[in-house]
């Protein structure tokens, strides 16, 4: 009995026991290979048709690009689907359209409060207010003015110490004779008055002074001053061109004779968007240059170094394939009503990495066959082997993008739909258009060779990459080297776990700028010297019964006063000032009317049902409020964690205020910065879900198409280790979990799968006497194609390593990591594992 058990065990170890899973695997594999072989035979017999039909399809779908639509509304792009913010923002835009644009200037010195510095600022202020837009309008024409009732036109709104009447009213003679002592005395008096008689925070200057120094109650110096010109937000071209002139003056053409040690930092309302547009446009040229570099590389490695066996035409067809897939995908998406966004321009370069990988695999499978066979048989046989591999990788990449498109974030959903459509068309055109072009090129070569006058020098036919992998084959299966490779994989995994535990979720919009740009310099200076100058937020109240809701309105004011993330004195709430002097013996609106006529700056925050020209009706309280708002400003918030806490604190407090008579149950909290913070939080939260679903899908697809459980598991394990290593490296590269890195991590799943899946699929269909023999053949046969595919992906992004843009540098770092770790696990770890555990993996 024991002898029988030993014989049975020997049979098991020799693979002589029939496995049901192996039978199923072989059936599925043979069925797919047979289908691709027949498809290859048809295309080799009709190459022109296989080229023409995809071109017709591409041209038809590309017509959809005529419907090109670029979505620029950040609220639409970054607001999660189903969020009540969509309806709330519509209400806000209808009742309180954005009315102000802020043009900011910081002046800094060891002591900015000197007469010399003031005189220079005066010269700069005059220059700013005399700037002329393209339509001939000056600041006086474009500035924002507080509402006035029965008065002459109010003054332009400008905020800052040197905009106070004590300084703006100085005559030229007084300006020239002004001394440091005079200026410091004026500043001391202004701050004293402000502390004794608090006014509207619109006119407060104390928070716009940094590094204030006082001795015995007298101001003796300060390091920086913040000044803001406020322009009407009419949306006109005139105001935008005036802002361009503002930047030109304050950044590039500052008045002469600037005092020593004075620094100037400025920012126009449009400067942030201008910088992002500049970053995208300048770095796109680097990517296009990388496109050309990639074409040269593909042309060099696909063929031989002679005029007959070169594959320039095939290389061009492969690059054209990327353009066809991009045009078709974009056209189809536009026909379906989708809109382009700021993230979509990177999609062609992403498709480049995936498409070139498929091209290398098809050509490599063709080169692995004997050259003496007819072109028809060789191309069909090559597609038989390559078709399964690119099907596995293409469908798993597509699945990853489809999962990403399930996100609630519109900008990411649109990106994934565009990219997923591109992957689909890459696959379709690769097995039709590209194969047709390959057939024609092989026929050309065969006709030339058949003339018997083709005798190229031997060096032109050397396949260097194949020789490298033959050497690698003799090296990595040495037990010592194999052990080192496995230990390295485990070490990388350990580092990855450490990075996964410690990596932070953080985001700052300043990262997306060039760090040496004037915009970034302004924001850094603002954060350094004006800690109280955080993001501005508005809270909106609808049409409610204000007299009966006074207790809840008071609660809003109290919540903001108690909030540690709100700058002291920054709250501008008409009700807060009104209620301080309210005589409860008078009817609410009868008391409110005279208050609004006296504090006319609040008329921009209180919408009433009568015209502001009806002074008598307002004074007598014959009106009611249809909508109102209040404003406040955060203190400087250092990182994403603090920002989320601040945002959540405000929103939770407002949810606690429940109105009984309003069209909205709670006050509406509104800020564009909140949209970005909420988007980053949602994407970070959905990242785990999306990655989990992506792994589930690639495991399912791999199992169905590879049809061998253990090989599928090993492939998924290699992809998992690659992703873990990427996250670990991200931590040590000072990257965080935010919008850009989250997208790249999702893309990494599909890209990392390509390298391991090709090895796994080829191992499945490769014959050999044992695991070592089969892994060696796999490494030599498909290894060069996998390496070239990975290296070409890296090459497409290598030039952006010289970029000064965080977004493009992050793309480069992430793609370098996925290529590096993906090739390590695909070309080293997986072959080693397959070589030494064949008897566990297979049976007859």
PDB file of C-alpha atoms in Angstrom, residues 103-105 120 124 127-128 131-132 134 239-256 264-271 274 518-519:
ATOM      1  CA  UNK A 103      -6.116  92.349  -7.172  1.00  0.00           C
ATOM      2  CA  UNK A 104      -3.573  91.897  -4.384  1.00  0.00           C
ATOM      3  CA  UNK A 105      -0.168  93.367  -3.615  1.00  0.00           C
ATOM      4  CA  UNK A 120       7.331 104.349  -3.563  1.00  0.00           C
ATOM      5  CA  UNK A 124       2.971 102.323  -7.552  1.00  0.00           C
ATOM      6  CA  UNK A 127       0.469 103.656 -11.669  1.00  0.00           C
ATOM      7  CA  UNK A 128      -2.056 100.908 -10.936  1.00  0.00           C
ATOM      8  CA  UNK A 131      -3.652 101.543 -15.972  1.00  0.00           C
ATOM      9  CA  UNK A 132      -5.802 101.433 -19.099  1.00  0.00           C
ATOM     10  CA  UNK A 134      -7.849  97.423 -24.074  1.00  0.00           C
ATOM     11  CA  UNK A 239     -11.478  93.867 -16.765  1.00  0.00           C
ATOM     12  CA  UNK A 240      -9.393  90.863 -17.818  1.00  0.00           C
ATOM     13  CA  UNK A 241      -7.104  92.991 -19.969  1.00  0.00           C
ATOM     14  CA  UNK A 242      -6.794  95.494 -17.087  1.00  0.00           C
ATOM     15  CA  UNK A 243      -5.637  92.630 -14.871  1.00  0.00           C
ATOM     16  CA  UNK A 244      -2.997  91.753 -17.473  1.00  0.00           C
ATOM     17  CA  UNK A 245      -1.759  95.342 -17.251  1.00  0.00           C
ATOM     18  CA  UNK A 246      -1.794  95.112 -13.446  1.00  0.00           C
ATOM     19  CA  UNK A 247       0.466  92.049 -13.556  1.00  0.00           C
ATOM     20  CA  UNK A 248       2.760  93.646 -16.128  1.00  0.00           C
ATOM     21  CA  UNK A 249       3.239  96.729 -13.928  1.00  0.00           C
ATOM     22  CA  UNK A 250       3.611  95.035 -10.545  1.00  0.00           C
ATOM     23  CA  UNK A 251       5.668  92.038 -11.704  1.00  0.00           C
ATOM     24  CA  UNK A 252       7.608  92.933 -14.827  1.00  0.00           C
ATOM     25  CA  UNK A 253       7.682  96.745 -15.053  1.00  0.00           C
ATOM     26  CA  UNK A 254       7.833  98.045 -11.509  1.00  0.00           C
ATOM     27  CA  UNK A 255       8.496 101.796 -11.173  1.00  0.00           C
ATOM     28  CA  UNK A 256      12.149 102.783 -10.956  1.00  0.00           C
ATOM     29  CA  UNK A 264       6.911  93.161  -4.106  1.00  0.00           C
ATOM     30  CA  UNK A 265       4.544  90.205  -4.531  1.00  0.00           C
ATOM     31  CA  UNK A 266       1.356  90.586  -6.536  1.00  0.00           C
ATOM     32  CA  UNK A 267      -1.544  88.496  -7.776  1.00  0.00           C
ATOM     33  CA  UNK A 268      -4.479  89.288 -10.036  1.00  0.00           C
ATOM     34  CA  UNK A 269      -7.752  87.379  -9.872  1.00  0.00           C
ATOM     35  CA  UNK A 270      -7.002  85.607 -13.149  1.00  0.00           C
ATOM     36  CA  UNK A 271      -3.362  84.824 -12.339  1.00  0.00           C
ATOM     37  CA  UNK A 274      -3.237  81.814 -16.243  1.00  0.00           C
ATOM     38  CA  UNK A 518       5.115  85.040  -9.322  1.00  0.00           C
ATOM     39  CA  UNK A 519       1.805  83.356  -8.425  1.00  0.00           C
TER      40      UNK A 519
END
